[in-house]
CSV table of C-alpha atoms in Angstrom, one decimal:
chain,number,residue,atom,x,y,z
A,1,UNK,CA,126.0,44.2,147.8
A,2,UNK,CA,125.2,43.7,151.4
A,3,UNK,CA,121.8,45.9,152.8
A,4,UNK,CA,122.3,44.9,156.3
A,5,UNK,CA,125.4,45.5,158.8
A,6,UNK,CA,126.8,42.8,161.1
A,7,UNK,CA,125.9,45.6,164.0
A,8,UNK,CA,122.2,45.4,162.8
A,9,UNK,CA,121.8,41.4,163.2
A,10,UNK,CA,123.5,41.5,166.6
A,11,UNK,CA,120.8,43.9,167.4
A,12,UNK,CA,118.6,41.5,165.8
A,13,UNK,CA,119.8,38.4,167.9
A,14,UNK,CA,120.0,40.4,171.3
A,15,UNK,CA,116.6,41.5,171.1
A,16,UNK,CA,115.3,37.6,170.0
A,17,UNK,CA,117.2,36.6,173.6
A,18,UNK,CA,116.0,39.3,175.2
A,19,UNK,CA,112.2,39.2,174.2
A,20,UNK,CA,111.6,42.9,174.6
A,21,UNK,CA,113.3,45.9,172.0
A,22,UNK,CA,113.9,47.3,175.6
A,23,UNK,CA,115.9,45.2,176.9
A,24,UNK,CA,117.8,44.6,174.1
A,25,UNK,CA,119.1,48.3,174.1
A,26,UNK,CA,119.8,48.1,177.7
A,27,UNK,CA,121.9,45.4,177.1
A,28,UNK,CA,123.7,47.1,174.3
A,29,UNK,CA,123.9,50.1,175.9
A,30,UNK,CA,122.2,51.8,172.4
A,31,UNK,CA,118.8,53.6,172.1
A,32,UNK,CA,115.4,51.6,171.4
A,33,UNK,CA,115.2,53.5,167.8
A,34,UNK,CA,118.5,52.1,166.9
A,35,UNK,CA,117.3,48.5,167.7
A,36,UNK,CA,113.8,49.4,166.1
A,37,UNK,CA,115.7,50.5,163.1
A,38,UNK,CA,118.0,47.7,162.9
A,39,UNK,CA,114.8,45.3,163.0
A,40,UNK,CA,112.8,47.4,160.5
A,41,UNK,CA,115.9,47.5,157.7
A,42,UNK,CA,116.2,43.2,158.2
A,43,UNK,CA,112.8,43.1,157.7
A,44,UNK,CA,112.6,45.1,154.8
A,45,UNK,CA,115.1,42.7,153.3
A,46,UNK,CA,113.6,39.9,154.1
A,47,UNK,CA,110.3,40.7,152.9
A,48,UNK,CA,108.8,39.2,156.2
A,49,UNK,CA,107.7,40.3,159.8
A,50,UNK,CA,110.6,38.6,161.8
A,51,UNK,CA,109.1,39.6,165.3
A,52,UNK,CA,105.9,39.6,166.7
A,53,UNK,CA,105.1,42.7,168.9
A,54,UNK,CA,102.5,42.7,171.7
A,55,UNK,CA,102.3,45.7,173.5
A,56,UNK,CA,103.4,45.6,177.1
A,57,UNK,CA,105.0,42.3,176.9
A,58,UNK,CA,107.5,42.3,174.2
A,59,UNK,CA,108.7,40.4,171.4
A,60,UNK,CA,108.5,36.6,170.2
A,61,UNK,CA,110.1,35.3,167.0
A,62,UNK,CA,107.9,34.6,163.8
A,63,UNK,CA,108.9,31.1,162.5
A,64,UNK,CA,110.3,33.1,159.7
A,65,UNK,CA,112.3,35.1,162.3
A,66,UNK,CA,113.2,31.9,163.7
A,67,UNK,CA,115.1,30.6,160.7
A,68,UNK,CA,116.5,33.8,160.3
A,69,UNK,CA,118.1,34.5,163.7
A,70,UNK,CA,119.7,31.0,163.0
A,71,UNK,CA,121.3,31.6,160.2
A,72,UNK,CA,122.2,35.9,161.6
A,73,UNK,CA,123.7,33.3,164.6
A,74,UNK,CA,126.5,31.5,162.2
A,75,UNK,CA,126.7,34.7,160.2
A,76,UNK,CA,128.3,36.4,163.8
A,77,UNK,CA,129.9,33.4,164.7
A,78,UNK,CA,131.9,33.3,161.8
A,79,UNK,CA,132.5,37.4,161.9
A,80,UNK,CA,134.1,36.8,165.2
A,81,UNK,CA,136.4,33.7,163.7
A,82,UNK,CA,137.7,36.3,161.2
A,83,UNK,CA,138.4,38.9,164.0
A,84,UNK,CA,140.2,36.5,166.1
A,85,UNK,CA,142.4,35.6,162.9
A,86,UNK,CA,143.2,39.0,162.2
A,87,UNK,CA,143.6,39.4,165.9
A,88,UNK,CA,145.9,36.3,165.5
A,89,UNK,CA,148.0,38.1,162.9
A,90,UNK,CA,149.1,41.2,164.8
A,91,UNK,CA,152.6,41.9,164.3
A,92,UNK,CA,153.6,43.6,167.3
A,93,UNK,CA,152.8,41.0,169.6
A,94,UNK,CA,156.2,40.4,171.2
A,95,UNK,CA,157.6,37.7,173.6
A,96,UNK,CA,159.8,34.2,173.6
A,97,UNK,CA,159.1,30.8,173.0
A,98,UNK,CA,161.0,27.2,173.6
A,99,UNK,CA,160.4,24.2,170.8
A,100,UNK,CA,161.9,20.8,172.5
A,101,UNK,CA,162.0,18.1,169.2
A,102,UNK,CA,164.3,15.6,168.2
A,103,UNK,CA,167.6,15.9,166.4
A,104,UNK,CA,166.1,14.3,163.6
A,105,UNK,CA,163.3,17.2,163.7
A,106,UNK,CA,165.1,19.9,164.0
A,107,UNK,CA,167.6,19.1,160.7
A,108,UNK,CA,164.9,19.1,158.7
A,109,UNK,CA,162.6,21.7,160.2
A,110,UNK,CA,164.2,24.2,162.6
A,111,UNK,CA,165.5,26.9,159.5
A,112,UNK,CA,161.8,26.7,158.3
A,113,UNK,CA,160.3,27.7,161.0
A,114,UNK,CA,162.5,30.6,162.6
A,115,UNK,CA,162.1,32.2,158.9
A,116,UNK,CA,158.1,31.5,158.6
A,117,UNK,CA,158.2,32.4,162.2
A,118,UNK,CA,160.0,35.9,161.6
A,119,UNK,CA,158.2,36.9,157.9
A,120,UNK,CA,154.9,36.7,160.2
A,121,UNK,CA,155.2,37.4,163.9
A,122,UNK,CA,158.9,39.1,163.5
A,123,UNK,CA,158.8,39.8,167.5
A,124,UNK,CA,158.5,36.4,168.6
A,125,UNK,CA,161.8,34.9,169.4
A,126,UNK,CA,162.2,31.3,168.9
A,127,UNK,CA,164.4,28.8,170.6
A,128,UNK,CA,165.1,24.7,169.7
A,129,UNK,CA,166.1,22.7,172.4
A,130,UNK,CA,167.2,19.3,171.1
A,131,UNK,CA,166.8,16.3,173.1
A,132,UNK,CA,165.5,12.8,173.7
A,133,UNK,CA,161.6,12.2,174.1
A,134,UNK,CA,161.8,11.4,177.5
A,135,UNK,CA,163.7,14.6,178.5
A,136,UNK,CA,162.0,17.0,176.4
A,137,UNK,CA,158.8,15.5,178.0
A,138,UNK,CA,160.2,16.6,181.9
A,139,UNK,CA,161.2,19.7,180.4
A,140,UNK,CA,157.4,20.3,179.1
A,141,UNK,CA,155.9,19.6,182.4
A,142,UNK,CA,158.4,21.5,184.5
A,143,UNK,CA,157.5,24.7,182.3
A,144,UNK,CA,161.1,25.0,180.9
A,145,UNK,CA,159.9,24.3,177.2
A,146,UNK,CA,156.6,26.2,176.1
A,147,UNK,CA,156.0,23.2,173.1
A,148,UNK,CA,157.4,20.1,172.1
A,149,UNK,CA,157.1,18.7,168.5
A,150,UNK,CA,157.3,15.3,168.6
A,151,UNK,CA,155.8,11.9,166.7
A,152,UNK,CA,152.7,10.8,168.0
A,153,UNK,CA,153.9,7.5,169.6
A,154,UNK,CA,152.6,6.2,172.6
A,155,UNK,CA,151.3,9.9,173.2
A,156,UNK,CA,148.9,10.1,176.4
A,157,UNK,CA,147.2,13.2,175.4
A,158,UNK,CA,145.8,13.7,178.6
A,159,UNK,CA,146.7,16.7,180.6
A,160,UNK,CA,148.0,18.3,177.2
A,161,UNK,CA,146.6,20.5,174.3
A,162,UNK,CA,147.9,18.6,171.4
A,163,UNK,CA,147.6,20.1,167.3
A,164,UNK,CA,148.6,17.3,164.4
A,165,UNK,CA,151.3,19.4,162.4
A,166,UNK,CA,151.0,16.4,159.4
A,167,UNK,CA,150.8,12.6,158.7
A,168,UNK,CA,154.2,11.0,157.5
A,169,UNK,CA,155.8,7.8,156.6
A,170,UNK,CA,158.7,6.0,156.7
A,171,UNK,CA,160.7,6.1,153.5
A,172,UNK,CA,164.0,3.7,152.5
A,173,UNK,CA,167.4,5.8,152.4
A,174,UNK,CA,169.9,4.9,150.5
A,175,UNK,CA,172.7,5.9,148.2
A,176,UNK,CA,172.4,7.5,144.7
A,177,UNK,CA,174.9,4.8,143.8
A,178,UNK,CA,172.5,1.9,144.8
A,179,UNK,CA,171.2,0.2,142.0
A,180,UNK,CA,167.3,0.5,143.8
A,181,UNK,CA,168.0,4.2,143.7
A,182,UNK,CA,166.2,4.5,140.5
A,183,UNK,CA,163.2,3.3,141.6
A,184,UNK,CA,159.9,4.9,142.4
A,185,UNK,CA,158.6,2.6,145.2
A,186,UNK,CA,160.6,-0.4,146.5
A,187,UNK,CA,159.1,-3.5,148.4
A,188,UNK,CA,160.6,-4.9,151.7
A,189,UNK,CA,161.5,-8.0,150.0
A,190,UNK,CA,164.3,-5.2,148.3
A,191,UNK,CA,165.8,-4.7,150.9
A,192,UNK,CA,166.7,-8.4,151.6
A,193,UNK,CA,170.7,-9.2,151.7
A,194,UNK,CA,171.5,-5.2,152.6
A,195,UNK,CA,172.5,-4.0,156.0
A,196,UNK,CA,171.2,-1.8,158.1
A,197,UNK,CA,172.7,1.8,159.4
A,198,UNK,CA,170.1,2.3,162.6
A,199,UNK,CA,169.6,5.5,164.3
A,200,UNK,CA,169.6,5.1,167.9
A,201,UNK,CA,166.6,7.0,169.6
A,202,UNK,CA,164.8,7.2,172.7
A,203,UNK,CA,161.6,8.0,171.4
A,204,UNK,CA,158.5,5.8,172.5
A,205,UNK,CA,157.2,2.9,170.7
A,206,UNK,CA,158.8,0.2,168.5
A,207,UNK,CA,162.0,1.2,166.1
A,208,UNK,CA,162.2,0.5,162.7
A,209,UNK,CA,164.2,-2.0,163.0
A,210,UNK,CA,161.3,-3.7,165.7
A,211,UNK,CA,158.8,-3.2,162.3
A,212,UNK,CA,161.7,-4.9,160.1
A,213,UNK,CA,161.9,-7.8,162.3
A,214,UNK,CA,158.1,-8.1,162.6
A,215,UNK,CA,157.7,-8.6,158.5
A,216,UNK,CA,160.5,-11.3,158.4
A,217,UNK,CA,163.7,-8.8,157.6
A,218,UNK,CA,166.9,-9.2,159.8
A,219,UNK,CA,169.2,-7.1,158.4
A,220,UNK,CA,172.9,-6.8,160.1
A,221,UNK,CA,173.6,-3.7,161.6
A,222,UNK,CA,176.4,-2.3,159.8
A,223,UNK,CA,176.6,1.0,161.8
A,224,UNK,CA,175.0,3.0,164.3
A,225,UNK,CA,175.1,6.8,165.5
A,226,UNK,CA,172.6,9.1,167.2
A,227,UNK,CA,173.3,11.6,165.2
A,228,UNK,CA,171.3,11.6,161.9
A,229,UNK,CA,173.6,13.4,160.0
A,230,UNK,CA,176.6,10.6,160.7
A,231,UNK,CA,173.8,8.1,160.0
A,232,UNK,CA,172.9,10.0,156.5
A,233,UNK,CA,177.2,10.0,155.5
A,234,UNK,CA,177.1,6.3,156.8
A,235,UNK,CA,174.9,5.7,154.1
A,236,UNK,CA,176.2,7.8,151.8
A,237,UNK,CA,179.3,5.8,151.8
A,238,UNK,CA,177.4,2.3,151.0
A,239,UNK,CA,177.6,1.2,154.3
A,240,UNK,CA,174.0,0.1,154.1
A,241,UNK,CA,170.1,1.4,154.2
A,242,UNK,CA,168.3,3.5,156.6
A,243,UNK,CA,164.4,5.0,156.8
A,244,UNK,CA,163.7,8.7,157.2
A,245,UNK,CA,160.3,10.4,157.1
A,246,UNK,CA,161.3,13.4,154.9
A,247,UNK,CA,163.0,14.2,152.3
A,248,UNK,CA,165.1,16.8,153.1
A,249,UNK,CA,166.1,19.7,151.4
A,250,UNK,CA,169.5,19.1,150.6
A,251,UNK,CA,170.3,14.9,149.3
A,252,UNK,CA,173.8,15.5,149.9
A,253,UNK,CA,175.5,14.3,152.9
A,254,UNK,CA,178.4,16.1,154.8
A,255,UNK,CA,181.0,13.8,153.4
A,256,UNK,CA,179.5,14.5,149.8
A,257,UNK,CA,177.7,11.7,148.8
A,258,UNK,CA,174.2,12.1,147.2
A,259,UNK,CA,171.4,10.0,148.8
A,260,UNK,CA,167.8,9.1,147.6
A,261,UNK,CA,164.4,8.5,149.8
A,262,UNK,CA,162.1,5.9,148.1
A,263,UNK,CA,158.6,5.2,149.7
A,264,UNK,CA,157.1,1.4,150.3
A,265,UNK,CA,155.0,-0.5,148.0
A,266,UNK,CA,153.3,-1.0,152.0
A,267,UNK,CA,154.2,1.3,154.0
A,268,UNK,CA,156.2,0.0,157.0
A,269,UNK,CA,154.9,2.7,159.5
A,270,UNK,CA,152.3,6.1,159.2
A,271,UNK,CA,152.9,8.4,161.9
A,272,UNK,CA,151.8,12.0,162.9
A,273,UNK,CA,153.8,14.6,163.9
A,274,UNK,CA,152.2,16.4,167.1
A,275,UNK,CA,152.3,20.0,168.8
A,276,UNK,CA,152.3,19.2,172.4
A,277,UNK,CA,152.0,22.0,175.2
A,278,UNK,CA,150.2,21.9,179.0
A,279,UNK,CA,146.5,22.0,179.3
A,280,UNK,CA,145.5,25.9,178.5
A,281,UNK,CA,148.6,27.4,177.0
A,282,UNK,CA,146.9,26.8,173.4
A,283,UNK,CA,144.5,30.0,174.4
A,284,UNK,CA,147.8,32.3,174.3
A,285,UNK,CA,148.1,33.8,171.1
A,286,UNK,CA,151.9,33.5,171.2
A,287,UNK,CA,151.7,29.9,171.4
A,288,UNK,CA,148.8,29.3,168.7
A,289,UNK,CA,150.8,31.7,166.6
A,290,UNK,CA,153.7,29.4,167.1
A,291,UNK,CA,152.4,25.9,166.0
A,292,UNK,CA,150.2,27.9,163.4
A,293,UNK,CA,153.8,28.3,162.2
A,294,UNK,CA,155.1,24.4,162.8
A,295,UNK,CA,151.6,23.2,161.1
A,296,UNK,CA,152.3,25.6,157.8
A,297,UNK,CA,156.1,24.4,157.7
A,298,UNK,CA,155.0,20.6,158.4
A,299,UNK,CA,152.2,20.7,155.9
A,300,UNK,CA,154.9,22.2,153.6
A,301,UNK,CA,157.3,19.2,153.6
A,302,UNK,CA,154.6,16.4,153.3
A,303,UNK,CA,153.4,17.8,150.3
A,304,UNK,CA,156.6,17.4,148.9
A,305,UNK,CA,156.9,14.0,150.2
């Protein structure tokens, strides 16, 4: 059981800055006998003089006392991370916030976090805005969207506070009915003689079909779609493979066809998926509270994966 109070090593560390028991209760706005106390009890634990007293001019650390305010320094420092956690968890903080991602994102991801989002902080409304990178981007700096998820791509952090949600890679999609689709890992040379159903994008950086093309593997396109769930039932229905970085939830497509997500002996590309909002807007608890939310759902699905 604790014999000392986190009160009693504040006193402690104020009146080591301070250099006088004095001052020290100036500061705190407390009587001297309180800080005398406070010393005298620490001491007693420690079976030591933490402070040496010389009358009329204060108070200078022992190199036992020295040690000790130290360690009574990390001891309050990590009091106050709990308080701001617990501060972080109050429930009636209130208010409405804006995630910009991409489609793909906010298939897999959007449900997840609206229901984490309302079990914790049940007051904060959140909105998805869907769109291309270099739209949702405009809408960030213009202040119309308060975050934007988004992969880490040709980022320039600069001017941003950024959090990584989680690390993914690319995994092959492709049809239950495939005869690869009972395998654990496939290799790219698999996927030679198979077409290709592309999702068009305009995120930053090269596609997967750039990466293909870079190892050797020119696939014909058989289809393409912006929308990833016309791009799943494409594939669905044989038309060919495609990469995704999750597993989703649900394998089965719109049009009923079962699909299955198979990692790389070599993975073709790692990415991490960001939190992205203007430079000081992570010090509002709304918005920490928020990607605190996107990071547990994120985290979530890559263990899975």
């Amino acid at each position: 059981m604790l014999r000392f109070t986190l009160r009693q090593l504040s006193y402690f560390r104020a009146t080591a800055a301070l250099g006088s028991i004095a001052s020290a209760a100036k500061e705190l706005g407390v009587s001297t006998a309180a800080i005398s106390a406070a010393i005298d009890n620490l001491e007693a634990i420690a079976g030591t003089r933490l402070f040496n007293r010389f009358p009329a001019h204060g108070v200078k650390l022992t190199p036992s006392g020295e040690i000790l305010e130290q360690m009574a320094r990390g001891v309050l420092a990590e009091a106050e991370k709990w308080a701001q956690g617990a501060r972080n968890l109050r429930t009636d903080a209130g208010g409405k916030v804006q995630i910009g991602t991409y489609l793909a994102l906010v298939y897999v991801f959007a449900i997840p976090i609206l229901m984490r989002n309302r079990e914790i902080w049940p007051k904060v409304e959140l909105d998805f805005v869907e769109s291309s990178h270099p739209n949702l981007l405009e809408q960030l700096n213009k202040g119309h969207i308060d975050i934007m998820m988004l992969y880490d791509l040709c980022f320039e952090r600069e001017g941003y506070d950024v959090v990584d949600l989680a690390k993914v890679e690319a995994k092959v999609v492709l049809p239950a009915s495939s005869p690869l689709a009972g395998r654990k890992r496939l290799a790219l040379g698999d996927l030679e003689g198979l077409s290709y159903v592309r999702l068009d994008r305009e995120i930053p950086g090269r596609t997967m079909l750039d990466l293909l093309y870079a190892r050797g593997i020119k696939p014909p396109i058989a289809f393409s779609s912006s929308s990833y769930e016309l791009v799943r039932s494409a594939v669905g229905k044989g038309l060919g493979f495609t990469f995704s970085m999750f597993q989703p939830h649900n394998a089965i497509t719109y049009q009923g066809d079962r699909l299955v997500c198979i990692p790389l002996e070599e993975p073709l590309q790692q990415v991490r998926i960001i939190a992205a909002c203007r430079k000081g807007r992570l010090q509002e608890d709304i918005i920490r509270n928020v990607i605190s939310s996107c990071r547990h759902v994120l985290e979530a699905a890559d263990s899975r994966n």
